[in-house]
CSV table of N, CA, C and O in Angstrom, one decimal:
chain,number,residue,atom,x,y,z
H,1,GLN,N,50.3,-159.8,-105.3
H,1,GLN,CA,49.4,-160.4,-104.3
H,1,GLN,C,48.3,-159.5,-103.9
H,1,GLN,O,48.4,-158.3,-103.9
H,2,VAL,N,47.1,-160.1,-103.7
H,2,VAL,CA,45.9,-159.3,-103.3
H,2,VAL,C,45.4,-159.9,-102.0
H,2,VAL,O,45.3,-161.1,-101.9
H,3,GLN,N,45.1,-159.0,-101.1
H,3,GLN,CA,44.5,-159.4,-99.8
H,3,GLN,C,43.0,-159.0,-99.9
H,3,GLN,O,42.7,-157.9,-100.2
H,4,LEU,N,42.2,-159.9,-99.5
H,4,LEU,CA,40.7,-159.7,-99.4
H,4,LEU,C,40.2,-160.0,-98.0
H,4,LEU,O,40.5,-161.0,-97.5
H,5,VAL,N,39.4,-159.0,-97.5
H,5,VAL,CA,38.9,-159.2,-96.2
H,5,VAL,C,37.4,-158.9,-96.2
H,5,VAL,O,37.0,-157.8,-96.5
H,6,GLU,N,36.6,-159.9,-95.9
H,6,GLU,CA,35.1,-159.7,-95.9
H,6,GLU,C,34.6,-159.2,-94.6
H,6,GLU,O,35.3,-159.5,-93.5
H,7,SER,N,33.5,-158.6,-94.6
H,7,SER,CA,32.8,-158.1,-93.4
H,7,SER,C,31.3,-158.1,-93.7
H,7,SER,O,30.9,-158.2,-94.8
H,8,GLY,N,30.6,-158.0,-92.6
H,8,GLY,CA,29.1,-158.0,-92.7
H,8,GLY,C,28.6,-159.4,-92.5
H,8,GLY,O,29.3,-160.2,-91.9
H,9,GLY,N,27.5,-159.7,-93.1
H,9,GLY,CA,26.8,-160.9,-92.8
H,9,GLY,C,26.1,-161.0,-91.5
H,9,GLY,O,25.9,-159.9,-90.9
H,10,GLY,N,25.8,-162.2,-91.0
H,10,GLY,CA,25.1,-162.3,-89.8
H,10,GLY,C,23.8,-163.1,-89.9
H,10,GLY,O,23.7,-163.9,-90.8
H,11,LEU,N,22.9,-162.9,-89.0
H,11,LEU,CA,21.6,-163.6,-88.9
H,11,LEU,C,20.5,-162.7,-89.2
H,11,LEU,O,20.4,-161.6,-88.7
H,12,VAL,N,19.6,-163.2,-90.1
H,12,VAL,CA,18.4,-162.4,-90.5
H,12,VAL,C,17.2,-163.4,-90.7
H,12,VAL,O,17.4,-164.6,-91.1
H,13,GLN,N,16.0,-162.9,-90.5
H,13,GLN,CA,14.8,-163.7,-90.8
H,13,GLN,C,14.6,-163.7,-92.3
H,13,GLN,O,15.0,-162.8,-93.1
H,14,ALA,N,13.9,-164.7,-92.8
H,14,ALA,CA,13.5,-164.8,-94.2
H,14,ALA,C,12.8,-163.5,-94.6
H,14,ALA,O,11.9,-163.1,-93.9
H,15,GLY,N,13.1,-163.0,-95.8
H,15,GLY,CA,12.5,-161.8,-96.3
H,15,GLY,C,13.3,-160.6,-95.9
H,15,GLY,O,13.0,-159.5,-96.5
H,16,GLY,N,14.3,-160.7,-95.0
H,16,GLY,CA,15.1,-159.6,-94.6
H,16,GLY,C,16.2,-159.3,-95.6
H,16,GLY,O,16.4,-159.9,-96.6
H,17,SER,N,17.1,-158.3,-95.2
H,17,SER,CA,18.2,-157.9,-96.0
H,17,SER,C,19.5,-157.9,-95.2
H,17,SER,O,19.5,-157.7,-94.0
H,18,LEU,N,20.6,-158.2,-95.9
H,18,LEU,CA,21.9,-158.1,-95.3
H,18,LEU,C,22.9,-157.6,-96.4
H,18,LEU,O,22.6,-157.7,-97.6
H,19,SER,N,24.0,-157.0,-95.9
H,19,SER,CA,25.0,-156.6,-96.9
H,19,SER,C,26.3,-157.2,-96.4
H,19,SER,O,26.6,-157.2,-95.2
H,20,VAL,N,27.1,-157.6,-97.4
H,20,VAL,CA,28.5,-158.1,-97.1
H,20,VAL,C,29.4,-157.3,-97.9
H,20,VAL,O,29.1,-156.8,-99.1
H,21,SER,N,30.6,-157.0,-97.4
H,21,SER,CA,31.6,-156.2,-98.1
H,21,SER,C,32.9,-156.9,-98.2
H,21,SER,O,33.2,-157.7,-97.3
H,22,CYS,N,33.7,-156.5,-99.2
H,22,CYS,CA,35.0,-157.1,-99.3
H,22,CYS,C,36.0,-156.0,-99.6
H,22,CYS,O,35.9,-155.3,-100.6
H,23,ALA,N,37.0,-155.8,-98.7
H,23,ALA,CA,38.0,-154.8,-98.8
H,23,ALA,C,39.2,-155.4,-99.5
H,23,ALA,O,39.7,-156.4,-99.0
H,24,ALA,N,39.7,-154.8,-100.6
H,24,ALA,CA,40.8,-155.4,-101.3
H,24,ALA,C,42.0,-154.5,-101.2
H,24,ALA,O,41.9,-153.2,-101.2
H,25,SER,N,43.2,-155.1,-101.1
H,25,SER,CA,44.4,-154.3,-101.0
H,25,SER,C,45.5,-155.1,-101.7
H,25,SER,O,45.4,-156.3,-101.9
H,26,GLY,N,46.6,-154.5,-102.0
H,26,GLY,CA,47.8,-155.2,-102.4
H,26,GLY,C,48.3,-154.8,-103.8
H,26,GLY,O,49.5,-154.9,-104.0
H,27,ARG,N,47.4,-154.6,-104.7
H,27,ARG,CA,47.8,-154.2,-106.1
H,27,ARG,C,46.6,-153.6,-106.8
H,27,ARG,O,45.5,-153.8,-106.3
H,28,THR,N,46.9,-153.0,-107.9
H,28,THR,CA,45.8,-152.4,-108.7
H,28,THR,C,44.9,-153.5,-109.2
H,28,THR,O,45.4,-154.6,-109.6
H,29,LEU,N,43.6,-153.3,-109.2
H,29,LEU,CA,42.7,-154.3,-109.6
H,29,LEU,C,42.0,-154.0,-110.9
H,29,LEU,O,40.9,-154.7,-111.2
H,30,ASP,N,42.5,-153.1,-111.7
H,30,ASP,CA,41.8,-152.7,-112.9
H,30,ASP,C,41.5,-153.9,-113.8
H,30,ASP,O,40.5,-153.9,-114.6
H,31,ALA,N,42.4,-154.8,-113.9
H,31,ALA,CA,42.3,-156.0,-114.8
H,31,ALA,C,41.6,-157.2,-114.2
H,31,ALA,O,41.6,-158.3,-114.7
H,32,TYR,N,41.1,-157.0,-113.0
H,32,TYR,CA,40.5,-158.1,-112.2
H,32,TYR,C,39.0,-158.1,-112.3
H,32,TYR,O,38.3,-157.0,-112.5
H,33,ARG,N,38.4,-159.3,-112.1
H,33,ARG,CA,37.0,-159.4,-111.8
H,33,ARG,C,36.9,-159.8,-110.4
H,33,ARG,O,37.6,-160.7,-109.9
H,34,MET,N,35.9,-159.3,-109.7
H,34,MET,CA,35.6,-159.6,-108.3
H,34,MET,C,34.4,-160.4,-108.3
H,34,MET,O,33.4,-160.1,-108.9
H,35,GLY,N,34.4,-161.5,-107.5
H,35,GLY,CA,33.2,-162.3,-107.4
H,35,GLY,C,32.9,-162.7,-106.0
H,35,GLY,O,33.7,-162.7,-105.1
H,36,TRP,N,31.6,-162.9,-105.8
H,36,TRP,CA,31.1,-163.5,-104.5
H,36,TRP,C,30.6,-164.9,-104.8
H,36,TRP,O,29.8,-165.2,-105.7
H,37,PHE,N,31.1,-165.8,-104.0
H,37,PHE,CA,30.7,-167.2,-104.0
H,37,PHE,C,30.1,-167.5,-102.6
H,37,PHE,O,30.4,-166.8,-101.7
H,38,ARG,N,29.4,-168.7,-102.5
H,38,ARG,CA,29.0,-169.1,-101.2
H,38,ARG,C,29.1,-170.6,-101.1
H,38,ARG,O,29.1,-171.3,-102.2
H,39,GLN,N,29.2,-171.1,-99.9
H,39,GLN,CA,29.4,-172.5,-99.7
H,39,GLN,C,28.6,-172.9,-98.4
H,39,GLN,O,28.9,-172.4,-97.3
H,40,ALA,N,27.6,-173.8,-98.7
H,40,ALA,CA,26.8,-174.3,-97.6
H,40,ALA,C,27.5,-175.6,-97.1
H,40,ALA,O,28.2,-176.2,-97.9
H,41,PRO,N,27.2,-176.0,-95.9
H,41,PRO,CA,27.8,-177.3,-95.4
H,41,PRO,C,27.6,-178.5,-96.3
H,41,PRO,O,26.4,-178.7,-96.7
H,42,GLY,N,28.6,-179.2,-96.6
H,42,GLY,CA,28.5,-180.3,-97.5
H,42,GLY,C,28.3,-180.1,-99.0
H,42,GLY,O,28.1,-181.0,-99.7
H,43,GLU,N,28.4,-178.8,-99.3
H,43,GLU,CA,28.1,-178.4,-100.7
H,43,GLU,C,29.4,-177.8,-101.3
H,43,GLU,O,30.3,-177.4,-100.6
H,44,GLU,N,29.4,-177.8,-102.7
H,44,GLU,CA,30.5,-177.1,-103.4
H,44,GLU,C,30.4,-175.6,-103.3
H,44,GLU,O,29.3,-175.1,-103.1
H,45,ARG,N,31.5,-174.9,-103.5
H,45,ARG,CA,31.4,-173.4,-103.5
H,45,ARG,C,30.7,-173.0,-104.8
H,45,ARG,O,31.1,-173.4,-105.9
H,46,GLU,N,29.7,-172.2,-104.6
H,46,GLU,CA,28.8,-171.8,-105.7
H,46,GLU,C,28.9,-170.3,-106.1
H,46,GLU,O,29.0,-169.5,-105.2
H,47,PHE,N,29.0,-170.1,-107.4
H,47,PHE,CA,29.0,-168.7,-107.8
H,47,PHE,C,27.7,-168.0,-107.5
H,47,PHE,O,26.6,-168.5,-107.5
H,48,VAL,N,27.8,-166.7,-107.0
H,48,VAL,CA,26.6,-165.9,-106.7
H,48,VAL,C,26.6,-164.6,-107.6
H,48,VAL,O,25.5,-164.4,-108.2
H,49,ALA,N,27.6,-163.9,-107.6
H,49,ALA,CA,27.6,-162.6,-108.4
H,49,ALA,C,29.1,-162.2,-108.7
H,49,ALA,O,30.0,-162.6,-107.9
H,50,ALA,N,29.3,-161.5,-109.7
H,50,ALA,CA,30.6,-161.0,-110.1
H,50,ALA,C,30.5,-159.6,-110.8
H,50,ALA,O,29.5,-159.3,-111.3
H,51,ILE,N,31.6,-158.9,-110.7
H,51,ILE,CA,31.7,-157.6,-111.4
H,51,ILE,C,33.1,-157.3,-111.9
H,51,ILE,O,34.0,-157.7,-111.2
H,52,ASN,N,33.1,-156.8,-113.1
H,52,ASN,CA,34.4,-156.4,-113.6
H,52,ASN,C,34.8,-155.0,-113.0
H,52,ASN,O,34.1,-154.1,-113.1
H,53,TRP,N,36.0,-155.0,-112.5
H,53,TRP,CA,36.5,-153.7,-111.9
H,53,TRP,C,36.6,-152.6,-112.9
H,53,TRP,O,36.3,-151.5,-112.6
H,54,SER,N,37.0,-153.0,-114.1
H,54,SER,CA,37.3,-152.0,-115.1
H,54,SER,C,36.0,-151.3,-115.7
H,54,SER,O,36.0,-150.1,-115.9
H,55,ASP,N,35.0,-152.1,-116.0
H,55,ASP,CA,33.8,-151.5,-116.7
H,55,ASP,C,32.5,-151.7,-115.9
H,55,ASP,O,31.5,-151.2,-116.4
H,56,GLY,N,32.6,-152.3,-114.8
H,56,GLY,CA,31.4,-152.4,-113.9
H,56,GLY,C,30.4,-153.4,-114.4
H,56,GLY,O,29.3,-153.5,-113.9
H,57,PHE,N,30.7,-154.2,-115.4
H,57,PHE,CA,29.7,-155.2,-115.9
H,57,PHE,C,29.5,-156.3,-114.8
H,57,PHE,O,30.4,-156.7,-114.2
H,58,THR,N,28.2,-156.7,-114.7
H,58,THR,CA,27.9,-157.6,-113.6
H,58,THR,C,27.3,-158.9,-114.1
H,58,THR,O,26.8,-159.0,-115.2
H,59,TYR,N,27.4,-159.9,-113.3
H,59,TYR,CA,27.0,-161.2,-113.6
H,59,TYR,C,26.3,-161.8,-112.3
H,59,TYR,O,26.7,-161.5,-111.2
H,60,TYR,N,25.2,-162.5,-112.5
H,60,TYR,CA,24.4,-163.0,-111.4
H,60,TYR,C,24.0,-164.5,-111.6
H,60,TYR,O,23.7,-164.9,-112.7
H,61,LEU,N,24.0,-165.2,-110.5
H,61,LEU,CA,23.3,-166.5,-110.4
H,61,LEU,C,21.8,-166.3,-110.7
H,61,LEU,O,21.3,-165.3,-110.1
H,62,ASP,N,21.2,-167.1,-111.5
H,62,ASP,CA,19.8,-166.9,-111.8
H,62,ASP,C,18.9,-166.7,-110.6
H,62,ASP,O,18.0,-165.9,-110.5
H,63,SER,N,19.2,-167.5,-109.5
H,63,SER,CA,18.3,-167.5,-108.4
H,63,SER,C,18.4,-166.3,-107.5
H,63,SER,O,17.6,-166.1,-106.6
H,64,VAL,N,19.4,-165.5,-107.7
H,64,VAL,CA,19.6,-164.2,-106.9
H,64,VAL,C,19.3,-163.0,-107.7
H,64,VAL,O,19.3,-161.9,-107.2
H,65,LYS,N,19.1,-163.1,-109.0
H,65,LYS,CA,18.8,-162.0,-109.9
H,65,LYS,C,17.5,-161.3,-109.3
H,65,LYS,O,16.5,-161.9,-109.0
H,66,GLY,N,17.6,-159.9,-109.2
H,66,GLY,CA,16.5,-159.2,-108.7
H,66,GLY,C,16.5,-159.1,-107.2
H,66,GLY,O,15.7,-158.2,-106.7
H,67,ARG,N,17.3,-159.9,-106.5
H,67,ARG,CA,17.3,-159.8,-105.1
H,67,ARG,C,18.7,-159.3,-104.6
H,67,ARG,O,18.8,-158.6,-103.6
H,68,PHE,N,19.8,-159.7,-105.3
H,68,PHE,CA,21.1,-159.3,-104.9
H,68,PHE,C,21.7,-158.3,-105.8
H,68,PHE,O,21.4,-158.3,-107.0
H,69,THR,N,22.5,-157.4,-105.3
H,69,THR,CA,23.1,-156.4,-106.1
H,69,THR,C,24.6,-156.3,-105.8
H,69,THR,O,24.9,-156.1,-104.6
H,70,ILE,N,25.5,-156.5,-106.7
H,70,ILE,CA,26.9,-156.4,-106.5
H,70,ILE,C,27.4,-155.0,-107.0
H,70,ILE,O,26.9,-154.5,-108.1
H,71,SER,N,28.3,-154.4,-106.3
H,71,SER,CA,28.8,-153.0,-106.7
H,71,SER,C,30.2,-152.8,-106.1
H,71,SER,O,30.6,-153.6,-105.2
H,72,THR,N,30.9,-151.9,-106.7
H,72,THR,CA,32.2,-151.5,-106.2
H,72,THR,C,32.2,-150.1,-105.7
H,72,THR,O,31.4,-149.2,-106.1
H,73,ASP,N,33.0,-149.8,-104.7
H,73,ASP,CA,33.3,-148.5,-104.2
H,73,ASP,C,34.8,-148.3,-104.5
H,73,ASP,O,35.6,-148.7,-103.7
H,74,ASN,N,35.1,-147.6,-105.6
H,74,ASN,CA,36.5,-147.4,-106.0
H,74,ASN,C,37.3,-146.6,-105.0
H,74,ASN,O,38.5,-146.9,-104.9
H,75,ALA,N,36.6,-145.7,-104.4
H,75,ALA,CA,37.4,-144.8,-103.4
H,75,ALA,C,37.9,-145.7,-102.2
H,75,ALA,O,38.9,-145.4,-101.7
H,76,LYS,N,37.1,-146.7,-101.9
H,76,LYS,CA,37.4,-147.5,-100.7
H,76,LYS,C,38.0,-148.8,-101.1
H,76,LYS,O,38.4,-149.6,-100.2
H,77,ASN,N,38.1,-149.1,-102.4
H,77,ASN,CA,38.6,-150.4,-102.9
H,77,ASN,C,37.8,-151.5,-102.3
H,77,ASN,O,38.4,-152.5,-101.9
H,78,THR,N,36.5,-151.4,-102.3
H,78,THR,CA,35.7,-152.5,-101.7
H,78,THR,C,34.6,-152.9,-102.8
H,78,THR,O,34.3,-152.2,-103.7
H,79,VAL,N,34.2,-154.2,-102.6
H,79,VAL,CA,33.1,-154.8,-103.4
H,79,VAL,C,32.0,-155.2,-102.4
H,79,VAL,O,32.3,-155.8,-101.4
H,80,ASN,N,30.8,-154.7,-102.7
H,80,ASN,CA,29.7,-154.9,-101.9
H,80,ASN,C,28.7,-155.9,-102.5
H,80,ASN,O,28.5,-155.9,-103.7
H,81,LEU,N,28.0,-156.6,-101.7
H,81,LEU,CA,26.9,-157.4,-102.1
H,81,LEU,C,25.7,-157.1,-101.2
H,81,LEU,O,25.7,-157.5,-100.0
H,82,GLN,N,24.7,-156.5,-101.8
H,82,GLN,CA,23.5,-156.2,-101.1
H,82,GLN,C,22.5,-157.3,-101.3
H,82,GLN,O,22.2,-157.6,-102.5
H,83,MET,N,22.0,-157.9,-100.3
H,83,MET,CA,21.1,-159.1,-100.4
H,83,MET,C,19.8,-158.7,-99.8
H,83,MET,O,19.7,-158.5,-98.6
H,84,ASN,N,18.7,-158.7,-100.6
H,84,ASN,CA,17.4,-158.5,-100.2
H,84,ASN,C,16.5,-159.7,-100.4
H,84,ASN,O,16.9,-160.6,-101.1
H,85,SER,N,15.4,-159.7,-99.8
H,85,SER,CA,14.4,-160.8,-99.9
H,85,SER,C,15.1,-162.1,-99.6
H,85,SER,O,14.9,-163.1,-100.4
H,86,LEU,N,15.9,-162.2,-98.6
H,86,LEU,CA,16.7,-163.4,-98.3
H,86,LEU,C,15.8,-164.6,-98.0
H,86,LEU,O,14.7,-164.5,-97.4
H,87,LYS,N,16.3,-165.8,-98.4
H,87,LYS,CA,15.6,-167.0,-98.2
H,87,LYS,C,16.5,-168.0,-97.4
H,87,LYS,O,17.7,-167.8,-97.4
H,88,PRO,N,15.9,-168.9,-96.7
H,88,PRO,CA,16.8,-169.9,-96.0
H,88,PRO,C,17.8,-170.6,-96.9
H,88,PRO,O,18.9,-170.9,-96.4
H,89,ALA,N,17.5,-170.8,-98.1
H,89,ALA,CA,18.4,-171.4,-99.1
H,89,ALA,C,19.6,-170.5,-99.4
H,89,ALA,O,20.6,-171.0,-99.9
H,90,ASP,N,19.6,-169.3,-99.0
H,90,ASP,CA,20.8,-168.4,-99.1
H,90,ASP,C,21.8,-168.6,-98.0
H,90,ASP,O,22.9,-168.0,-98.0
H,91,THR,N,21.4,-169.4,-97.0
H,91,THR,CA,22.3,-169.6,-95.9
H,91,THR,C,23.6,-170.3,-96.3
H,91,THR,O,23.6,-171.3,-97.0
H,92,ALA,N,24.8,-169.7,-96.0
H,92,ALA,CA,26.1,-170.2,-96.4
H,92,ALA,C,27.2,-169.3,-95.9
H,92,ALA,O,26.9,-168.2,-95.4
H,93,VAL,N,28.4,-169.7,-96.0
H,93,VAL,CA,29.5,-168.8,-95.9
H,93,VAL,C,29.8,-168.2,-97.2
H,93,VAL,O,29.9,-168.8,-98.2
H,94,TYR,N,29.8,-166.9,-97.2
H,94,TYR,CA,30.0,-166.1,-98.4
H,94,TYR,C,31.5,-165.7,-98.5
H,94,TYR,O,32.1,-165.1,-97.6
H,95,TYR,N,32.1,-166.0,-99.7
H,95,TYR,CA,33.5,-165.7,-100.0
H,95,TYR,C,33.6,-164.7,-101.1
H,95,TYR,O,32.9,-164.7,-102.1
H,96,CYS,N,34.6,-163.8,-100.9
H,96,CYS,CA,35.0,-162.8,-102.0
H,96,CYS,C,36.2,-163.4,-102.7
H,96,CYS,O,37.2,-163.8,-102.0
H,97,GLY,N,36.2,-163.3,-104.0
H,97,GLY,CA,37.3,-163.7,-104.8
H,97,GLY,C,37.7,-162.7,-105.8
H,97,GLY,O,36.9,-161.9,-106.2
H,98,ALA,N,39.0,-162.8,-106.2
H,98,ALA,CA,39.5,-161.9,-107.3
H,98,ALA,C,40.3,-162.7,-108.3
H,98,ALA,O,41.1,-163.5,-107.9
H,99,GLY,N,40.0,-162.4,-109.6
H,99,GLY,CA,40.7,-163.2,-110.6
H,99,GLY,C,40.8,-162.3,-111.9
H,99,GLY,O,40.1,-161.3,-112.0
H,100,PRO,N,41.6,-162.7,-112.8
H,100,PRO,CA,41.7,-162.0,-114.1
H,100,PRO,C,40.4,-162.0,-114.8
H,100,PRO,O,39.6,-162.9,-114.8
H,101,SER,N,40.0,-160.8,-115.4
H,101,SER,CA,38.7,-160.7,-116.0
H,101,SER,C,38.5,-161.5,-117.2
H,101,SER,O,37.4,-161.7,-117.7
H,102,ARG,N,39.6,-162.1,-117.7
H,102,ARG,CA,39.4,-163.0,-118.9
H,102,ARG,C,38.9,-164.3,-118.5
H,102,ARG,O,38.5,-165.1,-119.4
H,103,GLY,N,38.9,-164.7,-117.3
H,103,GLY,CA,38.4,-166.0,-116.8
H,103,GLY,C,36.9,-166.1,-116.9
H,103,GLY,O,36.2,-165.1,-117.1
H,104,ASN,N,36.4,-167.3,-116.7
H,104,ASN,CA,35.0,-167.6,-116.7
H,104,ASN,C,34.4,-167.1,-115.3
H,104,ASN,O,34.8,-167.5,-114.3
H,105,PHE,N,33.4,-166.2,-115.4
H,105,PHE,CA,33.0,-165.5,-114.2
H,105,PHE,C,32.4,-166.5,-113.2
H,105,PHE,O,32.4,-166.2,-112.0
H,106,PHE,N,31.8,-167.6,-113.6
H,106,PHE,CA,31.1,-168.5,-112.7
H,106,PHE,C,32.0,-169.6,-112.2
H,106,PHE,O,31.6,-170.4,-111.4
H,107,ASP,N,33.3,-169.7,-112.7
H,107,ASP,CA,34.2,-170.8,-112.3
H,107,ASP,C,35.1,-170.4,-111.1
H,107,ASP,O,35.9,-169.5,-111.3
H,108,LYS,N,34.9,-171.1,-110.0
H,108,LYS,CA,35.7,-170.7,-108.9
H,108,LYS,C,37.2,-170.8,-109.1
H,108,LYS,O,38.0,-170.1,-108.5
H,109,ASP,N,37.6,-171.7,-110.0
H,109,ASP,CA,39.0,-171.9,-110.3
H,109,ASP,C,39.6,-170.7,-111.1
H,109,ASP,O,40.8,-170.6,-111.3
H,110,ALA,N,38.8,-169.8,-111.6
H,110,ALA,CA,39.2,-168.7,-112.3
H,110,ALA,C,39.6,-167.5,-111.4
H,110,ALA,O,40.1,-166.5,-111.8
H,111,TYR,N,39.3,-167.7,-110.1
H,111,TYR,CA,39.6,-166.7,-109.1
H,111,TYR,C,40.9,-167.1,-108.3
H,111,TYR,O,41.0,-168.2,-107.9
H,112,VAL,N,41.8,-166.2,-108.3
H,112,VAL,CA,43.2,-166.5,-107.7
H,112,VAL,C,43.3,-166.2,-106.2
H,112,VAL,O,43.9,-167.0,-105.5
H,113,PHE,N,42.6,-165.2,-105.8
H,113,PHE,CA,42.7,-164.7,-104.4
H,113,PHE,C,41.4,-164.8,-103.8
H,113,PHE,O,40.3,-164.5,-104.4
H,114,TRP,N,41.4,-165.2,-102.5
H,114,TRP,CA,40.1,-165.4,-101.7
H,114,TRP,C,40.2,-164.8,-100.4
H,114,TRP,O,41.3,-164.7,-99.7
H,115,GLY,N,39.1,-164.3,-99.9
H,115,GLY,CA,39.0,-163.9,-98.5
H,115,GLY,C,38.7,-165.1,-97.6
H,115,GLY,O,38.6,-166.2,-98.0
H,116,GLN,N,38.5,-164.8,-96.3
H,116,GLN,CA,38.4,-165.9,-95.3
H,116,GLN,C,36.9,-166.3,-95.2
H,116,GLN,O,36.6,-167.3,-94.6
H,117,GLY,N,36.0,-165.5,-95.7
H,117,GLY,CA,34.6,-165.9,-95.7
H,117,GLY,C,33.8,-165.2,-94.5
H,117,GLY,O,34.4,-164.9,-93.5
H,118,THR,N,32.5,-165.0,-94.7
H,118,THR,CA,31.7,-164.5,-93.7
H,118,THR,C,30.4,-165.2,-93.7
H,118,THR,O,29.8,-165.5,-94.8
H,119,GLN,N,29.8,-165.5,-92.5
H,119,GLN,CA,28.6,-166.4,-92.4
H,119,GLN,C,27.4,-165.5,-92.6
H,119,GLN,O,27.2,-164.5,-92.0
H,120,VAL,N,26.5,-166.0,-93.5
H,120,VAL,CA,25.2,-165.5,-93.6
H,120,VAL,C,24.2,-166.6,-93.3
H,120,VAL,O,24.2,-167.7,-93.9
H,121,THR,N,23.3,-166.3,-92.3
H,121,THR,CA,22.3,-167.3,-91.9
H,121,THR,C,20.9,-166.6,-92.0
H,121,THR,O,20.7,-165.6,-91.4
H,122,VAL,N,20.0,-167.3,-92.7
H,122,VAL,CA,18.7,-166.9,-92.9
H,122,VAL,C,17.7,-167.9,-92.2
H,122,VAL,O,17.7,-169.0,-92.6
H,123,SER,N,17.0,-167.4,-91.2
H,123,SER,CA,16.1,-168.3,-90.5
H,123,SER,C,14.7,-168.2,-91.1
H,123,SER,O,14.3,-167.2,-91.6
H,124,SER,N,14.0,-169.3,-91.0
H,124,SER,CA,12.6,-169.4,-91.6
H,124,SER,C,11.6,-168.9,-90.6
H,124,SER,O,11.8,-168.7,-89.4
């Protein structure tokens, strides 16, 4: 079992920056991929970024490339998402997920464990 707890997020004006973090516990995560997804009201949960815990390889949604950076802090067992140049379209609840690294990085069904989510709101 893996427990994931998100923190960070909040309210920011367009063009600003925010960071969200995901603290993982419960088992070793070397064989896992960690992902950030987001869900706006009335929308499906959407892939944002992912990282392989073992080799650090990263994946990004095209619309966030160059603006968002996913990283891990192995000492703290956390996964971070730094979000710059935020847009109102980035407004959503952001969820952290963990799943086997062999799964499709963009598929929410490939992630087995989820956090409770944290709200990110970008005002225009």
